[in-house]
PDB file of C-alpha atoms in Angstrom:
ATOM      1  CA  UNK Y   1      64.546 -62.266  54.184  1.00  0.00           C
ATOM      2  CA  UNK Y   2      62.196 -62.725  51.210  1.00  0.00           C
ATOM      3  CA  UNK Y   3      59.140 -62.104  53.372  1.00  0.00           C
ATOM      4  CA  UNK Y   4      60.704 -58.873  54.624  1.00  0.00           C
ATOM      5  CA  UNK Y   5      61.436 -57.777  51.070  1.00  0.00           C
ATOM      6  CA  UNK Y   6      57.833 -58.359  50.013  1.00  0.00           C
ATOM      7  CA  UNK Y   7      56.504 -56.524  53.072  1.00  0.00           C
ATOM      8  CA  UNK Y   8      58.850 -53.615  52.425  1.00  0.00           C
ATOM      9  CA  UNK Y   9      57.710 -53.349  48.818  1.00  0.00           C
ATOM     10  CA  UNK Y  10      54.057 -53.407  49.841  1.00  0.00           C
ATOM     11  CA  UNK Y  11      54.646 -50.692  52.441  1.00  0.00           C
ATOM     12  CA  UNK Y  12      56.545 -48.642  49.857  1.00  0.00           C
ATOM     13  CA  UNK Y  13      53.696 -48.839  47.342  1.00  0.00           C
ATOM     14  CA  UNK Y  14      51.152 -47.671  49.898  1.00  0.00           C
ATOM     15  CA  UNK Y  15      53.411 -44.826  51.074  1.00  0.00           C
ATOM     16  CA  UNK Y  16      53.889 -43.667  47.494  1.00  0.00           C
ATOM     17  CA  UNK Y  17      50.138 -43.770  46.894  1.00  0.00           C
ATOM     18  CA  UNK Y  18      49.652 -41.369  49.798  1.00  0.00           C
ATOM     19  CA  UNK Y  19      52.156 -38.794  48.465  1.00  0.00           C
ATOM     20  CA  UNK Y  20      49.786 -37.488  45.789  1.00  0.00           C
ATOM     21  CA  UNK Y  21      52.597 -36.260  43.538  1.00  0.00           C
ATOM     22  CA  UNK Y  22      51.906 -34.326  40.306  1.00  0.00           C
ATOM     23  CA  UNK Y  23      51.330 -36.495  37.236  1.00  0.00           C
ATOM     24  CA  UNK Y  24      54.480 -35.222  35.538  1.00  0.00           C
ATOM     25  CA  UNK Y  25      56.563 -36.611  38.409  1.00  0.00           C
ATOM     26  CA  UNK Y  26      55.091 -40.118  38.525  1.00  0.00           C
ATOM     27  CA  UNK Y  27      55.496 -43.099  36.173  1.00  0.00           C
ATOM     28  CA  UNK Y  28      52.976 -43.106  33.342  1.00  0.00           C
ATOM     29  CA  UNK Y  29      53.206 -46.832  32.597  1.00  0.00           C
ATOM     30  CA  UNK Y  30      53.792 -49.735  34.930  1.00  0.00           C
ATOM     31  CA  UNK Y  31      55.325 -52.974  33.630  1.00  0.00           C
ATOM     32  CA  UNK Y  32      54.820 -56.025  35.826  1.00  0.00           C
ATOM     33  CA  UNK Y  33      55.801 -59.631  35.233  1.00  0.00           C
ATOM     34  CA  UNK Y  34      55.399 -62.883  37.091  1.00  0.00           C
ATOM     35  CA  UNK Y  35      59.107 -63.734  37.235  1.00  0.00           C
ATOM     36  CA  UNK Y  36      62.455 -62.227  36.368  1.00  0.00           C
ATOM     37  CA  UNK Y  37      62.749 -65.073  33.851  1.00  0.00           C
ATOM     38  CA  UNK Y  38      60.112 -63.145  31.873  1.00  0.00           C
ATOM     39  CA  UNK Y  39      62.318 -60.048  31.710  1.00  0.00           C
ATOM     40  CA  UNK Y  40      63.897 -60.885  28.373  1.00  0.00           C
ATOM     41  CA  UNK Y  41      60.493 -61.000  26.686  1.00  0.00           C
ATOM     42  CA  UNK Y  42      58.908 -58.196  28.695  1.00  0.00           C
ATOM     43  CA  UNK Y  43      61.833 -55.788  28.393  1.00  0.00           C
ATOM     44  CA  UNK Y  44      64.278 -56.413  25.565  1.00  0.00           C
ATOM     45  CA  UNK Y  45      62.317 -59.085  23.746  1.00  0.00           C
ATOM     46  CA  UNK Y  46      65.231 -61.493  23.256  1.00  0.00           C
ATOM     47  CA  UNK Y  47      65.191 -62.313  19.545  1.00  0.00           C
ATOM     48  CA  UNK Y  48      62.626 -59.579  18.953  1.00  0.00           C
ATOM     49  CA  UNK Y  49      62.482 -56.072  20.373  1.00  0.00           C
ATOM     50  CA  UNK Y  50      60.545 -55.585  23.582  1.00  0.00           C
ATOM     51  CA  UNK Y  51      58.704 -52.974  25.624  1.00  0.00           C
ATOM     52  CA  UNK Y  52      61.903 -51.366  26.908  1.00  0.00           C
ATOM     53  CA  UNK Y  53      63.126 -50.867  23.345  1.00  0.00           C
ATOM     54  CA  UNK Y  54      59.818 -49.345  22.287  1.00  0.00           C
ATOM     55  CA  UNK Y  55      59.643 -46.909  25.178  1.00  0.00           C
ATOM     56  CA  UNK Y  56      63.296 -45.855  25.322  1.00  0.00           C
ATOM     57  CA  UNK Y  57      64.541 -46.127  21.742  1.00  0.00           C
ATOM     58  CA  UNK Y  58      61.408 -45.209  19.808  1.00  0.00           C
ATOM     59  CA  UNK Y  59      59.265 -43.039  22.079  1.00  0.00           C
ATOM     60  CA  UNK Y  60      61.763 -41.200  24.284  1.00  0.00           C
ATOM     61  CA  UNK Y  61      60.486 -42.498  27.630  1.00  0.00           C
ATOM     62  CA  UNK Y  62      62.841 -43.101  30.556  1.00  0.00           C
ATOM     63  CA  UNK Y  63      62.654 -45.789  33.217  1.00  0.00           C
ATOM     64  CA  UNK Y  64      61.790 -44.367  36.636  1.00  0.00           C
ATOM     65  CA  UNK Y  65      63.491 -46.247  39.476  1.00  0.00           C
ATOM     66  CA  UNK Y  66      62.964 -43.731  42.275  1.00  0.00           C
ATOM     67  CA  UNK Y  67      59.362 -42.654  42.794  1.00  0.00           C
ATOM     68  CA  UNK Y  68      60.226 -39.429  44.597  1.00  0.00           C
ATOM     69  CA  UNK Y  69      63.119 -38.461  42.294  1.00  0.00           C
ATOM     70  CA  UNK Y  70      61.886 -38.813  38.713  1.00  0.00           C
ATOM     71  CA  UNK Y  71      64.201 -38.563  35.705  1.00  0.00           C
ATOM     72  CA  UNK Y  72      64.154 -35.461  33.547  1.00  0.00           C
ATOM     73  CA  UNK Y  73      61.995 -37.037  30.845  1.00  0.00           C
ATOM     74  CA  UNK Y  74      58.318 -36.079  31.004  1.00  0.00           C
ATOM     75  CA  UNK Y  75      57.101 -39.595  30.189  1.00  0.00           C
ATOM     76  CA  UNK Y  76      58.349 -42.549  32.191  1.00  0.00           C
ATOM     77  CA  UNK Y  77      57.697 -46.181  33.043  1.00  0.00           C
ATOM     78  CA  UNK Y  78      58.575 -48.485  35.946  1.00  0.00           C
ATOM     79  CA  UNK Y  79      59.192 -52.231  36.223  1.00  0.00           C
ATOM     80  CA  UNK Y  80      58.306 -54.722  38.969  1.00  0.00           C
ATOM     81  CA  UNK Y  81      58.042 -58.487  39.509  1.00  0.00           C
ATOM     82  CA  UNK Y  82      54.673 -59.271  41.127  1.00  0.00           C
ATOM     83  CA  UNK Y  83      53.949 -62.992  40.937  1.00  0.00           C
ATOM     84  CA  UNK Y  84      50.257 -63.884  41.078  1.00  0.00           C
ATOM     85  CA  UNK Y  85      51.048 -67.284  42.609  1.00  0.00           C
ATOM     86  CA  UNK Y  86      54.092 -66.680  44.804  1.00  0.00           C
ATOM     87  CA  UNK Y  87      53.455 -63.116  45.978  1.00  0.00           C
ATOM     88  CA  UNK Y  88      49.709 -62.514  45.551  1.00  0.00           C
ATOM     89  CA  UNK Y  89      49.766 -59.862  48.275  1.00  0.00           C
ATOM     90  CA  UNK Y  90      52.392 -57.864  46.358  1.00  0.00           C
ATOM     91  CA  UNK Y  91      50.441 -58.214  43.119  1.00  0.00           C
ATOM     92  CA  UNK Y  92      47.323 -56.990  44.924  1.00  0.00           C
ATOM     93  CA  UNK Y  93      49.096 -54.036  46.522  1.00  0.00           C
ATOM     94  CA  UNK Y  94      50.598 -52.983  43.209  1.00  0.00           C
ATOM     95  CA  UNK Y  95      47.295 -53.153  41.349  1.00  0.00           C
ATOM     96  CA  UNK Y  96      45.354 -51.465  44.163  1.00  0.00           C
ATOM     97  CA  UNK Y  97      47.758 -48.528  44.425  1.00  0.00           C
ATOM     98  CA  UNK Y  98      48.580 -48.095  40.727  1.00  0.00           C
ATOM     99  CA  UNK Y  99      46.069 -45.350  39.985  1.00  0.00           C
ATOM    100  CA  UNK Y 100      46.809 -43.421  43.192  1.00  0.00           C
ATOM    101  CA  UNK Y 101      50.521 -43.608  42.341  1.00  0.00           C
ATOM    102  CA  UNK Y 102      49.803 -41.779  39.079  1.00  0.00           C
ATOM    103  CA  UNK Y 103      50.021 -44.663  36.621  1.00  0.00           C
ATOM    104  CA  UNK Y 104      47.754 -44.357  33.594  1.00  0.00           C
ATOM    105  CA  UNK Y 105      48.134 -47.797  32.039  1.00  0.00           C
ATOM    106  CA  UNK Y 106      49.693 -51.130  33.042  1.00  0.00           C
ATOM    107  CA  UNK Y 107      51.430 -53.825  31.018  1.00  0.00           C
ATOM    108  CA  UNK Y 108      51.351 -57.249  32.663  1.00  0.00           C
ATOM    109  CA  UNK Y 109      53.134 -60.336  31.373  1.00  0.00           C
ATOM    110  CA  UNK Y 110      53.254 -63.930  32.532  1.00  0.00           C
ATOM    111  CA  UNK Y 111      54.210 -67.331  31.178  1.00  0.00           C
ATOM    112  CA  UNK Y 112      53.131 -70.934  31.617  1.00  0.00           C
ATOM    113  CA  UNK Y 113      49.665 -72.423  31.269  1.00  0.00           C
ATOM    114  CA  UNK Y 114      48.470 -70.597  34.386  1.00  0.00           C
ATOM    115  CA  UNK Y 115      49.463 -67.080  33.350  1.00  0.00           C
ATOM    116  CA  UNK Y 116      47.166 -65.372  35.836  1.00  0.00           C
ATOM    117  CA  UNK Y 117      49.054 -62.129  36.513  1.00  0.00           C
ATOM    118  CA  UNK Y 118      47.539 -60.058  33.665  1.00  0.00           C
ATOM    119  CA  UNK Y 119      44.014 -61.237  34.490  1.00  0.00           C
ATOM    120  CA  UNK Y 120      44.262 -60.673  38.229  1.00  0.00           C
ATOM    121  CA  UNK Y 121      46.028 -57.339  37.819  1.00  0.00           C
ATOM    122  CA  UNK Y 122      43.304 -56.150  35.454  1.00  0.00           C
ATOM    123  CA  UNK Y 123      40.576 -57.226  37.871  1.00  0.00           C
ATOM    124  CA  UNK Y 124      42.130 -55.474  40.853  1.00  0.00           C
ATOM    125  CA  UNK Y 125      43.344 -52.332  39.063  1.00  0.00           C
ATOM    126  CA  UNK Y 126      39.990 -51.767  37.288  1.00  0.00           C
ATOM    127  CA  UNK Y 127      39.138 -49.339  35.710  1.00  0.00           C
ATOM    128  CA  UNK Y 128      42.823 -48.685  34.918  1.00  0.00           C
ATOM    129  CA  UNK Y 129      43.545 -50.198  31.474  1.00  0.00           C
ATOM    130  CA  UNK Y 130      45.781 -53.269  31.511  1.00  0.00           C
ATOM    131  CA  UNK Y 131      47.529 -54.768  28.479  1.00  0.00           C
ATOM    132  CA  UNK Y 132      48.355 -58.457  28.845  1.00  0.00           C
ATOM    133  CA  UNK Y 133      51.433 -60.085  27.338  1.00  0.00           C
ATOM    134  CA  UNK Y 134      51.486 -63.894  27.111  1.00  0.00           C
ATOM    135  CA  UNK Y 135      55.177 -64.617  27.538  1.00  0.00           C
ATOM    136  CA  UNK Y 136      54.829 -67.996  25.808  1.00  0.00           C
ATOM    137  CA  UNK Y 137      52.456 -69.452  23.221  1.00  0.00           C
ATOM    138  CA  UNK Y 138      50.956 -71.727  25.861  1.00  0.00           C
ATOM    139  CA  UNK Y 139      50.055 -68.654  27.913  1.00  0.00           C
ATOM    140  CA  UNK Y 140      47.750 -67.112  25.303  1.00  0.00           C
ATOM    141  CA  UNK Y 141      44.515 -68.840  26.314  1.00  0.00           C
ATOM    142  CA  UNK Y 142      45.044 -67.990  29.967  1.00  0.00           C
ATOM    143  CA  UNK Y 143      45.730 -64.315  29.282  1.00  0.00           C
ATOM    144  CA  UNK Y 144      42.843 -63.743  26.861  1.00  0.00           C
ATOM    145  CA  UNK Y 145      40.317 -65.864  28.748  1.00  0.00           C
ATOM    146  CA  UNK Y 146      38.674 -63.109  30.779  1.00  0.00           C
ATOM    147  CA  UNK Y 147      34.895 -63.339  31.235  1.00  0.00           C
ATOM    148  CA  UNK Y 148      32.444 -60.766  29.911  1.00  0.00           C
ATOM    149  CA  UNK Y 149      32.563 -57.644  32.060  1.00  0.00           C
ATOM    150  CA  UNK Y 150      36.211 -58.106  33.018  1.00  0.00           C
ATOM    151  CA  UNK Y 151      38.168 -56.392  30.191  1.00  0.00           C
ATOM    152  CA  UNK Y 152      41.783 -57.090  29.392  1.00  0.00           C
ATOM    153  CA  UNK Y 153      43.498 -55.994  26.205  1.00  0.00           C
ATOM    154  CA  UNK Y 154      46.150 -58.481  25.058  1.00  0.00           C
ATOM    155  CA  UNK Y 155      48.881 -58.762  22.431  1.00  0.00           C
ATOM    156  CA  UNK Y 156      50.254 -61.892  20.794  1.00  0.00           C
ATOM    157  CA  UNK Y 157      52.718 -64.136  22.621  1.00  0.00           C
ATOM    158  CA  UNK Y 158      56.017 -62.437  23.357  1.00  0.00           C
ATOM    159  CA  UNK Y 159      55.156 -59.137  21.710  1.00  0.00           C
ATOM    160  CA  UNK Y 160      55.746 -56.734  24.570  1.00  0.00           C
ATOM    161  CA  UNK Y 161      56.968 -54.167  22.011  1.00  0.00           C
ATOM    162  CA  UNK Y 162      53.392 -53.941  20.710  1.00  0.00           C
ATOM    163  CA  UNK Y 163      52.101 -53.716  24.275  1.00  0.00           C
ATOM    164  CA  UNK Y 164      54.275 -50.649  24.808  1.00  0.00           C
ATOM    165  CA  UNK Y 165      52.975 -49.064  21.604  1.00  0.00           C
ATOM    166  CA  UNK Y 166      49.394 -49.777  22.712  1.00  0.00           C
ATOM    167  CA  UNK Y 167      50.089 -48.196  26.095  1.00  0.00           C
ATOM    168  CA  UNK Y 168      51.474 -45.140  24.318  1.00  0.00           C
ATOM    169  CA  UNK Y 169      48.338 -44.975  22.160  1.00  0.00           C
ATOM    170  CA  UNK Y 170      46.244 -44.785  25.319  1.00  0.00           C
ATOM    171  CA  UNK Y 171      48.453 -42.006  26.698  1.00  0.00           C
ATOM    172  CA  UNK Y 172      48.343 -40.196  23.363  1.00  0.00           C
ATOM    173  CA  UNK Y 173      44.643 -39.450  23.775  1.00  0.00           C
ATOM    174  CA  UNK Y 174      45.572 -36.961  26.517  1.00  0.00           C
ATOM    175  CA  UNK Y 175      49.231 -36.196  25.814  1.00  0.00           C
ATOM    176  CA  UNK Y 176      50.015 -34.608  22.446  1.00  0.00           C
ATOM    177  CA  UNK Y 177      53.796 -35.184  22.691  1.00  0.00           C
ATOM    178  CA  UNK Y 178      53.224 -38.939  22.915  1.00  0.00           C
ATOM    179  CA  UNK Y 179      50.890 -38.771  19.918  1.00  0.00           C
ATOM    180  CA  UNK Y 180      53.558 -36.933  17.927  1.00  0.00           C
ATOM    181  CA  UNK Y 181      56.189 -39.524  18.847  1.00  0.00           C
ATOM    182  CA  UNK Y 182      53.902 -42.352  17.755  1.00  0.00           C
ATOM    183  CA  UNK Y 183      53.251 -40.661  14.424  1.00  0.00           C
ATOM    184  CA  UNK Y 184      56.971 -40.102  13.906  1.00  0.00           C
ATOM    185  CA  UNK Y 185      57.669 -43.770  14.655  1.00  0.00           C
ATOM    186  CA  UNK Y 186      54.940 -44.895  12.245  1.00  0.00           C
ATOM    187  CA  UNK Y 187      56.240 -42.602   9.512  1.00  0.00           C
ATOM    188  CA  UNK Y 188      59.669 -44.160   9.955  1.00  0.00           C
ATOM    189  CA  UNK Y 189      58.161 -47.616   9.374  1.00  0.00           C
ATOM    190  CA  UNK Y 190      56.466 -46.373   6.220  1.00  0.00           C
ATOM    191  CA  UNK Y 191      59.700 -44.956   4.892  1.00  0.00           C
ATOM    192  CA  UNK Y 192      61.539 -48.204   5.596  1.00  0.00           C
ATOM    193  CA  UNK Y 193      58.990 -50.144   3.536  1.00  0.00           C
ATOM    194  CA  UNK Y 194      59.183 -47.594   0.724  1.00  0.00           C
ATOM    195  CA  UNK Y 195      62.981 -47.753   0.633  1.00  0.00           C
ATOM    196  CA  UNK Y 196      62.976 -51.562   0.548  1.00  0.00           C
ATOM    197  CA  UNK Y 197      60.374 -51.565  -2.231  1.00  0.00           C
ATOM    198  CA  UNK Y 198      62.409 -49.072  -4.272  1.00  0.00           C
ATOM    199  CA  UNK Y 199      65.646 -51.058  -3.927  1.00  0.00           C
ATOM    200  CA  UNK Y 200      63.912 -54.338  -4.785  1.00  0.00           C
ATOM    201  CA  UNK Y 201      62.226 -52.964  -7.885  1.00  0.00           C
ATOM    202  CA  UNK Y 202      65.065 -50.800  -9.181  1.00  0.00           C
ATOM    203  CA  UNK Y 203      67.846 -53.285  -8.585  1.00  0.00           C
ATOM    204  CA  UNK Y 204      65.957 -56.496  -9.290  1.00  0.00           C
ATOM    205  CA  UNK Y 205      65.351 -59.553  -7.152  1.00  0.00           C
ATOM    206  CA  UNK Y 206      68.774 -61.150  -7.656  1.00  0.00           C
ATOM    207  CA  UNK Y 207      70.717 -58.053  -6.657  1.00  0.00           C
ATOM    208  CA  UNK Y 208      68.428 -57.345  -3.712  1.00  0.00           C
ATOM    209  CA  UNK Y 209      68.796 -60.917  -2.414  1.00  0.00           C
ATOM    210  CA  UNK Y 210      72.576 -60.567  -2.471  1.00  0.00           C
ATOM    211  CA  UNK Y 211      72.687 -57.330  -0.494  1.00  0.00           C
TER     212      UNK Y 211
END
């Protein structure tokens, strides 16, 4: 059954690549991970916010689950599990078809000491930009260890939220609405710091600590 599922996914990716749909109907960002156990870090972030939170809550993206029936939002992302070690053929098919399927940037996360998915995805999808997310601290060296000539942008361990912001920055170079959303998000961060600073100074340390 598993083999059939993998084969069906591979066939689906190649069929979608042949459709040549308009860019505004295809996912802009692809999120891939080596295992569904990585989903908490790659999507919601667990104890910290993740890529899903950044895209949906801060930037107004929607998740696209049906390639031929996109949601109403102009900017979308999709999510897949494509293990480099257990389903290398699926990982390869996804990376090979990503650009033809309309994706503009990929986010790839993996855990363990052999976190090869971001590296391999970047190599196969080249020149499509890939942002690597080490799911665990022990994954950092593996994710950032690409040789000269094989680029891979990476964020710190577990910080898929930042990976989503970086992906949006890449999109913003061609899409003004994404740029405006990023600026609005950044301005909100500035205001939060200003408000905290004002309350701390005006009320004093003791009162602020007891809030």
